[in-house]
Short mmCIF file of C-alpha atoms in Angstrom, two decimals:
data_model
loop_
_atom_site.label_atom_id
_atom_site.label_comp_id
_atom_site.label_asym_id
_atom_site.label_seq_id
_atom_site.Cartn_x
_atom_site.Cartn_y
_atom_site.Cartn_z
CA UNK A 14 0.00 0.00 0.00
CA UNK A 15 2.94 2.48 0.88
CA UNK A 16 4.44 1.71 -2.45
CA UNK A 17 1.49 2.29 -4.23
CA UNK A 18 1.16 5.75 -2.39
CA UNK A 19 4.42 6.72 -2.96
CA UNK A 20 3.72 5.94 -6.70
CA UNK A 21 0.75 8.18 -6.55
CA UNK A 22 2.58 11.18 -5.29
CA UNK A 23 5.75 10.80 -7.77
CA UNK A 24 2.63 10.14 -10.80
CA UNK A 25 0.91 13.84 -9.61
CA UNK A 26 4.22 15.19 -9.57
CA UNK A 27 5.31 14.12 -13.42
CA UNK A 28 1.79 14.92 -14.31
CA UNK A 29 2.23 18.77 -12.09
CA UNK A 30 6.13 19.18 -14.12
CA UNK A 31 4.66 18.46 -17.59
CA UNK A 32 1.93 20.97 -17.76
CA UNK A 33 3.96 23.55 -17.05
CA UNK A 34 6.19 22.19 -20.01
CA UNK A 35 3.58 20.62 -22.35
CA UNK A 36 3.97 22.87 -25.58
CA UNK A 37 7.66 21.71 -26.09
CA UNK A 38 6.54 18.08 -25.32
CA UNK A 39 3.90 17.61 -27.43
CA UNK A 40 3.60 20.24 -30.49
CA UNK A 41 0.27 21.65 -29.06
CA UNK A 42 -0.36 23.01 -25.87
CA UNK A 43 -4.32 22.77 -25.90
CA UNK A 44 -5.70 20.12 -24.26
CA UNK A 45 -9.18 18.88 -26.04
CA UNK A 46 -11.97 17.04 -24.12
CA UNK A 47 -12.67 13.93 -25.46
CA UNK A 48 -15.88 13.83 -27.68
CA UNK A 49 -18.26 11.73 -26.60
CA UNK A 50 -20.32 9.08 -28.45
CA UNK A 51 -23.43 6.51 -28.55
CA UNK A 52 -20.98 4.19 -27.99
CA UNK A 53 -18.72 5.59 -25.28
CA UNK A 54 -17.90 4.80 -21.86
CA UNK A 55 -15.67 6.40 -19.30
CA UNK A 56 -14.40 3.41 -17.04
CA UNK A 57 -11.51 2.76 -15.06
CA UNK A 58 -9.34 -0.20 -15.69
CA UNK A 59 -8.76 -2.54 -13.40
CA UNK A 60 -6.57 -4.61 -15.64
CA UNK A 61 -6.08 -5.80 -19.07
CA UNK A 62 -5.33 -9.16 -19.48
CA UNK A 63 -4.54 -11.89 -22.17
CA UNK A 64 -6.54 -15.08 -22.12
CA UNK A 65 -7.01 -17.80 -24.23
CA UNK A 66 -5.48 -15.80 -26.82
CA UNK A 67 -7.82 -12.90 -26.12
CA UNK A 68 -7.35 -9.34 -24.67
CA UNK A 69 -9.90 -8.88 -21.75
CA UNK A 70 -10.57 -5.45 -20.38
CA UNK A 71 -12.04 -5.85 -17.09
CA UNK A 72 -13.35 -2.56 -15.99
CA UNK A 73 -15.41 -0.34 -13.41
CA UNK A 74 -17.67 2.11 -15.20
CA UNK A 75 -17.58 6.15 -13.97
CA UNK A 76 -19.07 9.34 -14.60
CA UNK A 77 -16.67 11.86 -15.96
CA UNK A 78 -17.38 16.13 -15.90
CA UNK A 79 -15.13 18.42 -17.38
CA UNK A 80 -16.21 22.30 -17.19
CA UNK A 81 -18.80 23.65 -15.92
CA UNK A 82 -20.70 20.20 -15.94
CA UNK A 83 -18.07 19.45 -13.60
CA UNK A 84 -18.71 22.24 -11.16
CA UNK A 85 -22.10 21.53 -11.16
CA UNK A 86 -22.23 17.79 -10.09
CA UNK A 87 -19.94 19.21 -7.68
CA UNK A 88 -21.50 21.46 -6.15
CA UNK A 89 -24.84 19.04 -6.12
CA UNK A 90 -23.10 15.97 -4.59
CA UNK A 91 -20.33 18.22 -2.57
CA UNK A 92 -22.90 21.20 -1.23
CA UNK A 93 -21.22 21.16 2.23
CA UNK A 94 -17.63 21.86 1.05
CA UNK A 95 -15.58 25.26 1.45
CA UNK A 96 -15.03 24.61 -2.66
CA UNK A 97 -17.47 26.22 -5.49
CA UNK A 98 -15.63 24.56 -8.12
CA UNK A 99 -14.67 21.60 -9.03
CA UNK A 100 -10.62 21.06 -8.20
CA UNK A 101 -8.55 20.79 -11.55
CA UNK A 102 -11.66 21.24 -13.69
CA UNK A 103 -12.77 17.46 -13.46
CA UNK A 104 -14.91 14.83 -11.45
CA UNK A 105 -15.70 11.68 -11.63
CA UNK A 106 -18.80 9.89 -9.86
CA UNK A 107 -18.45 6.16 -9.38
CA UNK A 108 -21.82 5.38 -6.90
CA UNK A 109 -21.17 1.98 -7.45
CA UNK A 110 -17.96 -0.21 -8.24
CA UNK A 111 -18.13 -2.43 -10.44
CA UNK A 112 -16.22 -5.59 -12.33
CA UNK A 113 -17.31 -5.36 -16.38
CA UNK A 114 -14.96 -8.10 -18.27
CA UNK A 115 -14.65 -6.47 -21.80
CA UNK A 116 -13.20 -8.68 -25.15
CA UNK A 117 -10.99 -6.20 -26.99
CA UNK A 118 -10.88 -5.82 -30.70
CA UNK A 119 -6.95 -7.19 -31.83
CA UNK A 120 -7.49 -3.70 -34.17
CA UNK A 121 -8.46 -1.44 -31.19
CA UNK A 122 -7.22 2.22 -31.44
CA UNK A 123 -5.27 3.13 -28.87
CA UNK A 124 -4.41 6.64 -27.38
CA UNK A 125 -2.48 7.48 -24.98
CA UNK A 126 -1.59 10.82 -23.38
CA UNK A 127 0.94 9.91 -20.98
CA UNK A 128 3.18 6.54 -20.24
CA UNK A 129 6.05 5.41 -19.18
CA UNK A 130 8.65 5.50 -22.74
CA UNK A 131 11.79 4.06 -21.40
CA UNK A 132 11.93 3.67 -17.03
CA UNK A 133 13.28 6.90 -16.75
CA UNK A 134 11.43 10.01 -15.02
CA UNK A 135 13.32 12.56 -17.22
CA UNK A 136 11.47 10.98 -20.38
CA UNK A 137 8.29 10.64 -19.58
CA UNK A 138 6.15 13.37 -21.02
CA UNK A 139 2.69 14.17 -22.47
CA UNK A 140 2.03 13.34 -25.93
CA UNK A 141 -1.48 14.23 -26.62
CA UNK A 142 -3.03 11.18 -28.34
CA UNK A 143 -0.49 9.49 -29.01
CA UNK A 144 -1.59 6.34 -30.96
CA UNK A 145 -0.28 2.62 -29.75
CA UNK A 146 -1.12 -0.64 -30.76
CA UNK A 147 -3.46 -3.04 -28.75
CA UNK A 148 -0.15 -5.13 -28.01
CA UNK A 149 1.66 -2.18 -27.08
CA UNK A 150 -0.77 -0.92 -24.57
CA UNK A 151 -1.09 -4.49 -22.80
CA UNK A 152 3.28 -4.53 -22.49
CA UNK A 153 2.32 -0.69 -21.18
CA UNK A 154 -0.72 -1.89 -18.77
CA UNK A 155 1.35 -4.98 -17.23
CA UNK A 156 4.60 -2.87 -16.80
CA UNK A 157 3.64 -0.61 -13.50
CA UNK A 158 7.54 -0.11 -12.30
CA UNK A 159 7.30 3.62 -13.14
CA UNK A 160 3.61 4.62 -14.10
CA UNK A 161 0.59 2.85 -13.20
CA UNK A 162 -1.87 2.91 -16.04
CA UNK A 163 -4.36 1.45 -13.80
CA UNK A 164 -4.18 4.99 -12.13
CA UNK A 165 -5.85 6.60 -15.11
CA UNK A 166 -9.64 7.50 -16.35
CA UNK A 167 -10.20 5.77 -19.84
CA UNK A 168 -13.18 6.29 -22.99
CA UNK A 169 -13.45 3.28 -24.13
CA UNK A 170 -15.85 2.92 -27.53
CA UNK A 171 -17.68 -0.39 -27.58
CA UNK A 172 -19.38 -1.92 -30.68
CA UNK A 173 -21.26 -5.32 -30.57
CA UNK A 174 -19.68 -6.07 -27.43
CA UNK A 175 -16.53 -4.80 -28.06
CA UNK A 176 -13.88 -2.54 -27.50
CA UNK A 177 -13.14 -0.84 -30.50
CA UNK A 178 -11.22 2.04 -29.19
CA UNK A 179 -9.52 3.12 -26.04
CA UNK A 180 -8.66 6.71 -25.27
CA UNK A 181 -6.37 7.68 -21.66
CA UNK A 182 -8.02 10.68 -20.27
CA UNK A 183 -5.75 13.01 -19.25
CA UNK A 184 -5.79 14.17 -15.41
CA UNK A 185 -4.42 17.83 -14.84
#
């Protein structure tokens, strides 16, 4: 548990350091929402496994406000806190926890906005959307030394039962 809180405070750290430096990182400096769809949900993953020759995402779905819509629910669900605002622009409602097992498409897009490149600290940095492959984002999602993936909000677009597309969110 200590290691995983330690991990938590070095992640908000990185994540702290790089928006201050996010222009020469990653070409654009504007962060975009991601859009939302029919078939979009905003989940967080509790892992991503291979069985049987299948990816599996297994899942808890969330709510996810950005903006305004974020100070809102807020301010409805958090009426007896000093805050009027959401912190950091965001929040996320998860009422109930849950375990969805997901198949994932072997052609899945993938995009990530931050991960762990090489082990090092000094090279991680935010790459907005920055497109892996399915295979690359399970060696990503098993590899926790430096960042946990687990750690981050994901949109995940599912068609017939399937995960189609998976997009990080990015946490300021």
């Amino acid at each position: 548990m200590k290691s995983r809180a330690v991990k938590w405070f070095l992640l908000c750290g990185l994540i702290l350091m790089m928006t201050t430096t996010v222009g020469a990182a990653s070409g654009s400096s504007q962060y975009t929402p991601v859009e939302h769809s029919e078939h979009q949900r905003a989940v967080f993953m509790q892992s991503f496994t291979m069985m049987n020759g299948q990816l599996y995402a297994v899942v808890d779905r969330i709510e996810w406000y950005e903006g305004e819509e974020a100070n809102e629910i807020f301010r409805q669900r958090e009426g007896d806190s000093d805050l009027t605002e959401a912190p950091d622009g965001y929040y996320i409602v998860n009422d109930q926890e849950e375990q969805i097992t997901l198949p994932v498409s072997d052609s899945a897009r993938v995009f990530l906005q931050l991960y762990d490149h090489t082990g090092s600290w000094e090279d991680a940095q935010i790459i907005w959307n920055q497109e892996v492959s399915v295979t690359k984002f399970h060696s990503i999602f098993q590899n926790d030394k430096l960042i946990d993936m687990g750690w981050f909000p994901y949109h995940l677009t599912v068609e017939n039962g399937e995960v189609t597309q998976i997009i990080q969110q990015y946490i300021p």
